[in-house]
CSV table of C-alpha atoms in Angstrom, one decimal:
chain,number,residue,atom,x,y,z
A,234,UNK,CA,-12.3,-45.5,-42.6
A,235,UNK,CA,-10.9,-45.9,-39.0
A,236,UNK,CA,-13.8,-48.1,-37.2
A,237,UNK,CA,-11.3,-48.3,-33.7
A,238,UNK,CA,-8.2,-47.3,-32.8
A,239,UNK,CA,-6.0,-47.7,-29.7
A,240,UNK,CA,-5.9,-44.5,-28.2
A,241,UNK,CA,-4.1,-42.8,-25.1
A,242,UNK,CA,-6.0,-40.6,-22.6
A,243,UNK,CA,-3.3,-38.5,-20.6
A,244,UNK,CA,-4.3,-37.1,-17.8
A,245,UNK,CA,-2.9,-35.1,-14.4
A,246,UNK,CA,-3.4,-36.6,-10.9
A,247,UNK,CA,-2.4,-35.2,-7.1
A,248,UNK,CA,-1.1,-38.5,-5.7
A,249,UNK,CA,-1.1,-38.5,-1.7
A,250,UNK,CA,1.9,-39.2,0.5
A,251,UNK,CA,1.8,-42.9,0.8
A,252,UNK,CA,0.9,-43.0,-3.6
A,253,UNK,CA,4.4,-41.1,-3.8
A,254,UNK,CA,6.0,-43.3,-1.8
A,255,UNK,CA,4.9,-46.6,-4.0
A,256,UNK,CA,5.3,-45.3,-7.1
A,257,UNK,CA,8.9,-43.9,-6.2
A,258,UNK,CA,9.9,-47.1,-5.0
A,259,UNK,CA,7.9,-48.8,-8.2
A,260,UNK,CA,10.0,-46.3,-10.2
A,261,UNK,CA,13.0,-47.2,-8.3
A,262,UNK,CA,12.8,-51.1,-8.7
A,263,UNK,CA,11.7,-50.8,-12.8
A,264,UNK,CA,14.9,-49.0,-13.3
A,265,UNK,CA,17.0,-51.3,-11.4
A,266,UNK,CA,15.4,-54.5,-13.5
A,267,UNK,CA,15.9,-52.6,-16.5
A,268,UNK,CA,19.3,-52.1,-16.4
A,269,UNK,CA,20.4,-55.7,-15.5
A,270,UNK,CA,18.5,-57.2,-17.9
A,271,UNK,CA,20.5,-54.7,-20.1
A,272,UNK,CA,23.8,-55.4,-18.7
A,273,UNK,CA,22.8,-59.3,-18.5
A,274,UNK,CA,21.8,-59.6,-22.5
A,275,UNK,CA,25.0,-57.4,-23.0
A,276,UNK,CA,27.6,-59.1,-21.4
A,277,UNK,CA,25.8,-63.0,-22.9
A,278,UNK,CA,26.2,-61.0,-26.5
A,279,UNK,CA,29.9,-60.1,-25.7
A,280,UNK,CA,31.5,-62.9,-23.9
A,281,UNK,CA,29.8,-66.2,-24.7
A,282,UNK,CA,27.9,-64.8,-27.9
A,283,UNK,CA,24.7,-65.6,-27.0
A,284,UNK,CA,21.5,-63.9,-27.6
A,285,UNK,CA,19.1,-63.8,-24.6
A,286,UNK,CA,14.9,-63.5,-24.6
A,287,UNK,CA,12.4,-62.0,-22.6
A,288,UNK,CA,12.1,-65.2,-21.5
A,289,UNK,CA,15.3,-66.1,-19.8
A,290,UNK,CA,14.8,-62.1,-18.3
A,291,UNK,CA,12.2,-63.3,-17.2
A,292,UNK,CA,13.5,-66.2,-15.2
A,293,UNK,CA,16.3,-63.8,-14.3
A,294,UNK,CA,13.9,-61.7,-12.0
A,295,UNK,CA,12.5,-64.1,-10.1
A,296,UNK,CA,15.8,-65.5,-9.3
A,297,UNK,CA,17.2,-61.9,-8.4
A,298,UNK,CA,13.7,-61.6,-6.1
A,299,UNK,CA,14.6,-64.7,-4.8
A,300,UNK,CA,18.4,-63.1,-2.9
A,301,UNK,CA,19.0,-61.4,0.1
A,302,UNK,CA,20.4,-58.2,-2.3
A,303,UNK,CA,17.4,-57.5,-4.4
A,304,UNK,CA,14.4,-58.9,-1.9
A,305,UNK,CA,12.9,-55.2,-2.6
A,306,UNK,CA,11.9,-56.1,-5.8
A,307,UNK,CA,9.3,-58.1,-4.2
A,308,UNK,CA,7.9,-55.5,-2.4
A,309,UNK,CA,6.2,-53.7,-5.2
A,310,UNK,CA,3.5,-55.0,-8.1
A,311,UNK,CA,5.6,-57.9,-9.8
A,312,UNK,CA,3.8,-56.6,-13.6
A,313,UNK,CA,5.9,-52.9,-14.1
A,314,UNK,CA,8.7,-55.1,-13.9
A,315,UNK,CA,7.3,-57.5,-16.1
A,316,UNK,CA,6.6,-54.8,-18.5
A,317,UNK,CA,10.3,-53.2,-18.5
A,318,UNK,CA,11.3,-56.8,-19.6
A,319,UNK,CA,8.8,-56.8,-22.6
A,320,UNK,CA,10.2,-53.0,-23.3
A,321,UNK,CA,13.5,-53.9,-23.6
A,322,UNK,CA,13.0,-57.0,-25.7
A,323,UNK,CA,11.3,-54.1,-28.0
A,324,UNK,CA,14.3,-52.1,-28.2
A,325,UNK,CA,16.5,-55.1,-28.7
A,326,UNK,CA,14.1,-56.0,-31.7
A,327,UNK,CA,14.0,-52.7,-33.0
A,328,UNK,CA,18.2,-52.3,-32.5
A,329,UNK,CA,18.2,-55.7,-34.8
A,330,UNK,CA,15.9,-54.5,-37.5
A,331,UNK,CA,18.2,-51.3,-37.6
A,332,UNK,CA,15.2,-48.9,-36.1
A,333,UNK,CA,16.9,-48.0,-33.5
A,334,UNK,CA,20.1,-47.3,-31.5
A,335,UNK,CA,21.4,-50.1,-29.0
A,336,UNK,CA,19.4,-49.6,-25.7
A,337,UNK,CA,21.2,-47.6,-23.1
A,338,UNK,CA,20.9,-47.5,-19.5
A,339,UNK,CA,18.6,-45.6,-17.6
A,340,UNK,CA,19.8,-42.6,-15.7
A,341,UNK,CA,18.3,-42.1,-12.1
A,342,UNK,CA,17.9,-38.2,-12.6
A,343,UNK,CA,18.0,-38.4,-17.0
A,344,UNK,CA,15.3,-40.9,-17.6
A,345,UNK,CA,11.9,-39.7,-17.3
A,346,UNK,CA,10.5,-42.1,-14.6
A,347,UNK,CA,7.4,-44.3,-15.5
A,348,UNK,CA,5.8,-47.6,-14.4
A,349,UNK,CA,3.2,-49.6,-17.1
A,350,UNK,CA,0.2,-51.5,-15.4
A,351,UNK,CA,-1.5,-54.3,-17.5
A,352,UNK,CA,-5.4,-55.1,-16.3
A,353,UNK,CA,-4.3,-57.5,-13.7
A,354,UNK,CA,-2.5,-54.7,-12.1
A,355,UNK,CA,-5.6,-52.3,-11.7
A,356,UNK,CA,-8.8,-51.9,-11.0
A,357,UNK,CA,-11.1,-49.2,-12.8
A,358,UNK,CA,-14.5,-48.7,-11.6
A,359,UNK,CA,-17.2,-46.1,-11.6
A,360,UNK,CA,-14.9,-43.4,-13.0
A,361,UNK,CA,-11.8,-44.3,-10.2
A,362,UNK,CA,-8.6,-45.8,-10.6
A,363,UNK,CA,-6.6,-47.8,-7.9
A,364,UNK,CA,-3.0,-49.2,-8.8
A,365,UNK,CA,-2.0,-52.5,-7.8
A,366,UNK,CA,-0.4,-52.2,-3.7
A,367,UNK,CA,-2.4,-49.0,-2.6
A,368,UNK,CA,-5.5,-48.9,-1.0
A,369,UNK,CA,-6.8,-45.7,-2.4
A,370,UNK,CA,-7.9,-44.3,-5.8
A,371,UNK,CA,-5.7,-42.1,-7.8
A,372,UNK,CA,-6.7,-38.3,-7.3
A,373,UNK,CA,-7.3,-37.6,-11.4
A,374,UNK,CA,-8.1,-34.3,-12.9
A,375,UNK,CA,-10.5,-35.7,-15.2
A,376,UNK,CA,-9.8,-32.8,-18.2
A,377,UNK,CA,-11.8,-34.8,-20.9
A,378,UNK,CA,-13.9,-38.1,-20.5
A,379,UNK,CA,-12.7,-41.5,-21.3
A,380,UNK,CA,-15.0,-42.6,-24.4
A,381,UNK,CA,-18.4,-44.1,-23.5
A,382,UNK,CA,-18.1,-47.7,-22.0
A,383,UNK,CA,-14.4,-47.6,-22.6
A,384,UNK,CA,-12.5,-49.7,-20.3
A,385,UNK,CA,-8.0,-49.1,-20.3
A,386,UNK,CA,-6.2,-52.1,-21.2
A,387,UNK,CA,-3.2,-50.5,-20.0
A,388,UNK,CA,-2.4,-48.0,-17.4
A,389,UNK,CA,0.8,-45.9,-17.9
A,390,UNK,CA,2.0,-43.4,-14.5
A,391,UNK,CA,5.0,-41.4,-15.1
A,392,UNK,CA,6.7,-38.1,-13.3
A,393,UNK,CA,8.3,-35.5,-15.5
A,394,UNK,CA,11.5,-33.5,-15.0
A,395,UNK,CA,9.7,-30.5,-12.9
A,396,UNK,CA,7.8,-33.0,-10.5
A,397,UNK,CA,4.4,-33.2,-12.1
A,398,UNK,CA,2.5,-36.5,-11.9
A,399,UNK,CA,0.7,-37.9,-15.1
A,400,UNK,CA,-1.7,-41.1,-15.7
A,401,UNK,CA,-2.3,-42.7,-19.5
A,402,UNK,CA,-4.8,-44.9,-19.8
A,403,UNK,CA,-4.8,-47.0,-23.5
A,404,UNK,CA,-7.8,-47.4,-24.5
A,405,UNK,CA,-10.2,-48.6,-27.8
A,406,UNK,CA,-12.1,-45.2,-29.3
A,407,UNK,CA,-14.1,-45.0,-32.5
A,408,UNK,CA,-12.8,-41.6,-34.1
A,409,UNK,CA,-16.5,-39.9,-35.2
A,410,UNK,CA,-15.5,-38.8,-39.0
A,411,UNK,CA,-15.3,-35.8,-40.1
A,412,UNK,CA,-18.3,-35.0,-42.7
A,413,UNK,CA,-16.5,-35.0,-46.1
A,414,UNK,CA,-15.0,-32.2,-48.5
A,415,UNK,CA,-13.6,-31.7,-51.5
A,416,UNK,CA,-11.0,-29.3,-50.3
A,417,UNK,CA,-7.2,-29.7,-50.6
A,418,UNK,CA,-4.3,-27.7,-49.2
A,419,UNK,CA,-0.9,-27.5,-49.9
A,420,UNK,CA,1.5,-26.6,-46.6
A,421,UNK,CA,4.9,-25.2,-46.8
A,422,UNK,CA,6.9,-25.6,-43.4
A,423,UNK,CA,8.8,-22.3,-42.1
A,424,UNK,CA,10.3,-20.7,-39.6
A,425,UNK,CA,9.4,-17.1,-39.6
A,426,UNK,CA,5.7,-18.5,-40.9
A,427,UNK,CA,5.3,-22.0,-39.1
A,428,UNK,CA,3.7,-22.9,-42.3
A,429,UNK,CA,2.4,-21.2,-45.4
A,430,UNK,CA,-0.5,-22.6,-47.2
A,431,UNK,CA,-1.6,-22.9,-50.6
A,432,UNK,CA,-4.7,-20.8,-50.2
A,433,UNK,CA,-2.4,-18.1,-49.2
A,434,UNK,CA,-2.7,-17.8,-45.5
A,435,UNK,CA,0.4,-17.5,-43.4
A,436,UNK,CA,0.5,-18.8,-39.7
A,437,UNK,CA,3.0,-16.7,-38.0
A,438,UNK,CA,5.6,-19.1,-35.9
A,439,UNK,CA,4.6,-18.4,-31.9
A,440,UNK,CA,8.2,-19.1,-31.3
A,441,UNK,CA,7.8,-20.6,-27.4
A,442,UNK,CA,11.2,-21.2,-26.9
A,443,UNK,CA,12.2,-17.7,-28.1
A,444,UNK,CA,9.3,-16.4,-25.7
A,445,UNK,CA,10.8,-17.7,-22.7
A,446,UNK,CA,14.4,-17.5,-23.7
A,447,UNK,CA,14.8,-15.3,-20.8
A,448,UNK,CA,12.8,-17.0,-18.4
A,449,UNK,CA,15.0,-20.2,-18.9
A,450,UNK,CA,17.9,-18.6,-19.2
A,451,UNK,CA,18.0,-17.2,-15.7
A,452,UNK,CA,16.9,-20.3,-14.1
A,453,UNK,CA,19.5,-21.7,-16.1
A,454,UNK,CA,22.4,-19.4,-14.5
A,455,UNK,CA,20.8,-20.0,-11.1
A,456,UNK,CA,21.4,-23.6,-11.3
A,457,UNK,CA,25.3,-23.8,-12.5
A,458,UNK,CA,26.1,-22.1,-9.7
A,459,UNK,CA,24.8,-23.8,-7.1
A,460,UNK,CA,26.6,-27.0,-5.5
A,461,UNK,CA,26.6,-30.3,-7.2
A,462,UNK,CA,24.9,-32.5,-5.2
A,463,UNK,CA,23.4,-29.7,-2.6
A,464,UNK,CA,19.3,-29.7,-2.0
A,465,UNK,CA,19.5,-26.1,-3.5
A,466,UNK,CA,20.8,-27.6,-7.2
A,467,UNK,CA,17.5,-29.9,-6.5
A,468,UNK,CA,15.3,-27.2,-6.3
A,469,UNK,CA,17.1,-25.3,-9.3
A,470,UNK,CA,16.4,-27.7,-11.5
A,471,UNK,CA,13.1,-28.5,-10.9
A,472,UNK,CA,12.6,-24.5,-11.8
A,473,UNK,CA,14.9,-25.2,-14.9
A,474,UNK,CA,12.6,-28.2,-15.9
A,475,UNK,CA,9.3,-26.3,-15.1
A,476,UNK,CA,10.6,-23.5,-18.0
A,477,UNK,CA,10.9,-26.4,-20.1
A,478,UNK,CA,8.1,-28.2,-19.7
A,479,UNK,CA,5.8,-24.6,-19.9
A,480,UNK,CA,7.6,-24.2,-23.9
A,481,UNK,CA,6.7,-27.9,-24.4
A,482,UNK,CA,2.9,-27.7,-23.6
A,483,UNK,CA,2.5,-24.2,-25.2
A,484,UNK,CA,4.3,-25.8,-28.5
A,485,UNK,CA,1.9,-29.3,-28.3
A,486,UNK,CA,-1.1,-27.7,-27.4
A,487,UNK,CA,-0.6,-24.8,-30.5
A,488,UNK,CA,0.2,-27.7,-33.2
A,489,UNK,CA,-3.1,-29.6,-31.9
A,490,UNK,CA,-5.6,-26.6,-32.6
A,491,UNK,CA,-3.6,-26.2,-35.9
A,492,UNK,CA,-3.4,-29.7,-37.0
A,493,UNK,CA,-6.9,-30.3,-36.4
A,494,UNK,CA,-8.4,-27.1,-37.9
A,495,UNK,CA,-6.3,-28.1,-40.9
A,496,UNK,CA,-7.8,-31.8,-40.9
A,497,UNK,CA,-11.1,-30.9,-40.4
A,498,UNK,CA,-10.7,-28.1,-43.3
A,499,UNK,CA,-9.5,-30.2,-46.0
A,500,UNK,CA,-10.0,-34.2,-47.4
A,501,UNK,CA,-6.8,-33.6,-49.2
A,502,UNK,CA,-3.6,-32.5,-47.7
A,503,UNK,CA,-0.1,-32.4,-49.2
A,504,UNK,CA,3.4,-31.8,-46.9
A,505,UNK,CA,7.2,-32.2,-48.2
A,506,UNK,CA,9.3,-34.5,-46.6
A,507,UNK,CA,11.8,-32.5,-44.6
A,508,UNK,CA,14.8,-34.3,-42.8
A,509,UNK,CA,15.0,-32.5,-39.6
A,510,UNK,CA,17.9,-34.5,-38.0
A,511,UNK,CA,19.7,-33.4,-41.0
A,512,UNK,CA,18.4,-29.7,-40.9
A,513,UNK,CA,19.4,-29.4,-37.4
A,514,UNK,CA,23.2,-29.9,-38.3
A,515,UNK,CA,22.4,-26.4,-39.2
A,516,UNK,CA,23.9,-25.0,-35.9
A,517,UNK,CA,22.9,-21.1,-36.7
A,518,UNK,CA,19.2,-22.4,-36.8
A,519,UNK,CA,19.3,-25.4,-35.3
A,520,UNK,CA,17.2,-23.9,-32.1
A,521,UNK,CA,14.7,-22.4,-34.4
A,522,UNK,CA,14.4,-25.5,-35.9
A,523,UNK,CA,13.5,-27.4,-33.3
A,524,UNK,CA,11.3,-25.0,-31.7
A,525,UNK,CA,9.4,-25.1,-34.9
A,526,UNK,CA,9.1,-28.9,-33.9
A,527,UNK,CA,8.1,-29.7,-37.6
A,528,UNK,CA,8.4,-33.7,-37.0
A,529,UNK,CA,5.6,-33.6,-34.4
A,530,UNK,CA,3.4,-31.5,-36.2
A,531,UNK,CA,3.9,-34.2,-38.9
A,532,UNK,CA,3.1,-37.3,-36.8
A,533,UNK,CA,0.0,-35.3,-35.5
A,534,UNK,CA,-1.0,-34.9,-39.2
A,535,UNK,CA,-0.2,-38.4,-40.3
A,536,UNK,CA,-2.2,-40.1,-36.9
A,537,UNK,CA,-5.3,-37.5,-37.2
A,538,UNK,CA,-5.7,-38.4,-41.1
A,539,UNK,CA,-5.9,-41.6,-40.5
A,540,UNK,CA,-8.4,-41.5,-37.8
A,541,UNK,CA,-10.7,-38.8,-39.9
A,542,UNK,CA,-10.7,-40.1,-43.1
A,543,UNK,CA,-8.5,-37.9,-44.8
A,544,UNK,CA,-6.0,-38.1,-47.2
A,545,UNK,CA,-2.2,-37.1,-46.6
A,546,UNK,CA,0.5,-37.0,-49.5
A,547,UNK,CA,4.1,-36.4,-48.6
A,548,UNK,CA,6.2,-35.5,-51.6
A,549,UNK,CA,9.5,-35.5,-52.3
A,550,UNK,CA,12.0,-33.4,-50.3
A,551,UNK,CA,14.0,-32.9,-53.6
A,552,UNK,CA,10.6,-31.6,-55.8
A,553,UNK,CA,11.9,-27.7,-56.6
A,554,UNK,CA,8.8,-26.1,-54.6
A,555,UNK,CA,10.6,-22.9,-54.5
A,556,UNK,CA,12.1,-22.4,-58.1
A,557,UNK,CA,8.9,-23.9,-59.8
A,558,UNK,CA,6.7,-21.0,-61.1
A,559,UNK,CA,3.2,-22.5,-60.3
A,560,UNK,CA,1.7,-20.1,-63.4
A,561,UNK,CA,3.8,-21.4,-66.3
A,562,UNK,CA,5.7,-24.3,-64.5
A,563,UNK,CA,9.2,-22.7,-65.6
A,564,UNK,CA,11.8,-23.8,-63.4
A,565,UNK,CA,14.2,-21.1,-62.3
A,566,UNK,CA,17.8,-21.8,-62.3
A,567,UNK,CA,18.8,-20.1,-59.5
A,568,UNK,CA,17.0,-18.7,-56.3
A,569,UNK,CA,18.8,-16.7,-53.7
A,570,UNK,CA,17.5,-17.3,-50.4
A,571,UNK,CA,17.3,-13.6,-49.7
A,572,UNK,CA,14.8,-13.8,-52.6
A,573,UNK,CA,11.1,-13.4,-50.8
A,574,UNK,CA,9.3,-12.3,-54.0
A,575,UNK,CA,9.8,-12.9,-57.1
A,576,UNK,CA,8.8,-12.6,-61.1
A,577,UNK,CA,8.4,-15.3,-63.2
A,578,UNK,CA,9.4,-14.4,-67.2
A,579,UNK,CA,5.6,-15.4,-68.1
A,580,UNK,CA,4.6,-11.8,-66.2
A,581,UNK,CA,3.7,-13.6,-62.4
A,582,UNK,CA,4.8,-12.4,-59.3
A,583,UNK,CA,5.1,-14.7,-56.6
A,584,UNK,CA,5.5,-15.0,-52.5
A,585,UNK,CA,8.4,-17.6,-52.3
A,586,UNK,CA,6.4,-19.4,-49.6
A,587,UNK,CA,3.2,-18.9,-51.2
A,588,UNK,CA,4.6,-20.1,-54.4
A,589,UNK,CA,5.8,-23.8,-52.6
A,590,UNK,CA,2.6,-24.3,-51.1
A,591,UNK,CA,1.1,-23.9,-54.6
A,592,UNK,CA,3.7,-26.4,-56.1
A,593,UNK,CA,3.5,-28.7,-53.2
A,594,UNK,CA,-0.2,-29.2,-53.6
A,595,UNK,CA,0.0,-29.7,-57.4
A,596,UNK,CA,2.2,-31.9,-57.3
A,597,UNK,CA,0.4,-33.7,-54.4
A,598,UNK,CA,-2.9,-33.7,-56.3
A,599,UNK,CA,-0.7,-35.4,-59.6
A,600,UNK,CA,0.6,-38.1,-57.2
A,601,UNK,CA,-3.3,-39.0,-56.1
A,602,UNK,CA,-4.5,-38.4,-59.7
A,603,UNK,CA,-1.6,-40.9,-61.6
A,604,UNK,CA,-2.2,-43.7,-58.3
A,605,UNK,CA,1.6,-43.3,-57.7
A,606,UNK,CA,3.5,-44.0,-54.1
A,607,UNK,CA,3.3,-41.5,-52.0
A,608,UNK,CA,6.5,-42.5,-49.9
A,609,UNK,CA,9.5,-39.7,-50.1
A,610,UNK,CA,12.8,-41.2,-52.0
A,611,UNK,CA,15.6,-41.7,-49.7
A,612,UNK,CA,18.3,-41.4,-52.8
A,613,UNK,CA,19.8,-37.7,-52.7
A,614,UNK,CA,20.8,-36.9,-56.5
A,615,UNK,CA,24.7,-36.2,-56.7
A,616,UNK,CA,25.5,-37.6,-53.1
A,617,UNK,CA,24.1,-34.1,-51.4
A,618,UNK,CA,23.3,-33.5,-48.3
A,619,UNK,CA,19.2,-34.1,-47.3
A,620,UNK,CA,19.0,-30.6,-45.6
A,621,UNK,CA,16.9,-28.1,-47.6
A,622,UNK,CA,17.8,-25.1,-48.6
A,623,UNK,CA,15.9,-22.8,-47.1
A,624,UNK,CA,17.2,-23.4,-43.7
A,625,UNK,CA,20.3,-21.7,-44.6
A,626,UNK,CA,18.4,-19.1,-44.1
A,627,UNK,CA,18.9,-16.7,-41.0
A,628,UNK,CA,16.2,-16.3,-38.3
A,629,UNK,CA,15.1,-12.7,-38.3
């Protein structure tokens, strides 16, 4: 059991006219260390093959504060900039253990602008926060309460694509358990069902994307024809990026309730492992896929279990869930995709989907019965491609 975790409280906040101005420029001057500490480890790697630390990064910015060129960076809180250093080291660590890509630059108008504030940097008291260089509290929509006697260690501000201001504070929770069950639940992930489980039930797909196709699609048109560069492109794409960011909290906030109803249902609960960056080479569903947004409704499975008590197997993304007959365990040779129902040669007739989540929990209850790992393989029999079948499948 979980006895504390580090946990993020996100929350909405109205800054004022002189906030906006700070964090703009905050924004602003993060950027602008970020990329030259990229382009400074880049060209050391390339021309005299050396490797450079956060360290000498570090040394870099106070000299760059120290020239006529680059005084602004002085005028804002020295620790964001500290802390884009740190990130970048990350990403060079992560590049070398071949986690991650090599880091790229960050876009003025791509990049999703955020500033991280350590404790020296802010001061949180009696429910207020004030950033480091401003003279008033933040204006917070306090949506939930920060846990009793918590106190952030880190304070994260960021502005989205469509303008809207957000505040995470990290800080230490104790997750209350969950009172204990015996119940277990296999899930089949889906498209026209979002996921089918073993019990029976079906959870129909809300589809958000689909639901405001049209919506985005006329903001969309709006915006490729106005003027690059104009104040009326601005303003088109801020309406563009409010579309999207309505489909994102609809999707987040629907996989939350279901994630947690289905953590709080069951101790024992069995997923495949599906490889969506391979499923989504699958241009004809590719949007469906990624609507169905199937990897975050995993992580929020995997992080929740944790914190709850619970136990979460991930099988094999090769196991025949579909072909399987969960009655007699005969394994069908073939199984057409236009196939929804089906009978078995022992006499039962099966839901396709029904009939995975069935064979998915099985074989999820064998792998916590026999003590074996519970890590998918990453070998693909035969050299085949990791995308499974059923995404061939055409939306209806």
């Amino acid at each position: 059991m979980i006895t504390h975790v580090k946990r993020a409280f996100k929350y909405r906040f109205y800054p004022t006219d002189a906030q906006t101005a700070e964090l703009s420029r905050t924004f602003g001057c993060v950027r602008k260390v970020y990329n030259m500490a990229l382009q400074a480890r880049t060209e050391a790697w390339s021309v005299r093959q050396e490797r450079v630390n956060y360290n000498a990064t570090s040394a870099m910015l106070t000299a760059w504060k120290k020239t006529e060129e680059l005084a602004y960076l002085s005028e804002v809180s020295s620790v964001p900039l500290q802390q884009t250093l740190r990130h970048l080291q990350g990403a060079f660590t992560n590049f070398f253990a071949r986690r991650a890509k090599y880091p790229r630059f960050k876009s003025k108008r791509k990049s999703c602008a955020s500033a991280e504030y350590t404790s020296s940097a802010f001061r949180y008291r009696d429910g207020k926060l004030t950033l480091a260089k401003m003279l008033e509290p933040l204006d917070i929509v306090w949506s939930r309460p920060l846990p009793e006697g918590a106190r952030p260690s880190t304070v994260t501000v960021s502005r989205d694509a469509s303008g809207r201001w957000f505040v995470s504070m990290l800080c230490d929770d104790i997750p209350v358990p969950m009172p204990a069950t015996t119940a277990a639940v296999g899930i089949d992930a889906g498209i026209t069902s979002l996921v089918t489980l073993s019990t029976g039930e079906k959870i129909t797909n809300p589809k958000h994307e689909r639901r405001d196709r049209a919506r985005l699609a006329k903001a969309q048109r709006n915006l490729s024809r106005k003027a690059k560069g104009s104040a009326n492109r601005a303003k088109a794409r801020i309406k563009v990026a409010k579309v999207h960011a309505r489909i994102a909290d609809r999707r987040r906030d629907f996989l939350h309730q279901l994630t947690t109803r289905l953590v709080r249902e069951n101790q024992t609960l069995v997923i495949e492992d599906l490889t969506v960056r391979n499923m989504v080479k699958n241009h004809t569903l590719a949007r469906s896929i990624s609507d169905a947004a199937w990897t975050d409704m995993r992580m929020m499975l995997e992080y929740k279990a944790q914190w709850y008590g619970r136990n979460l197997v991930v099988i094999d993304r090769w196991f025949p869930s579909s072909k399987l007959c969960s009655a007699c365990g005969t394994i069908r040779s073939k199984m057409p995709l236009t196939v929804r129902t089906w009978t078995c040669d022992c006499g039962a007739t099966h839901d396709r989907d029904v009939n995975a989540a069935k064979n998915i929990l099985a074989a999820g209850l064998a792998v916590t019965v026999c003590g074996a790992g519970v890590r998918p393989q990453r070998s693909t029999p035969g050299g085949q491609s990791a995308m499974k079948q059923k995404t061939s499948r055409r939306e209806p």
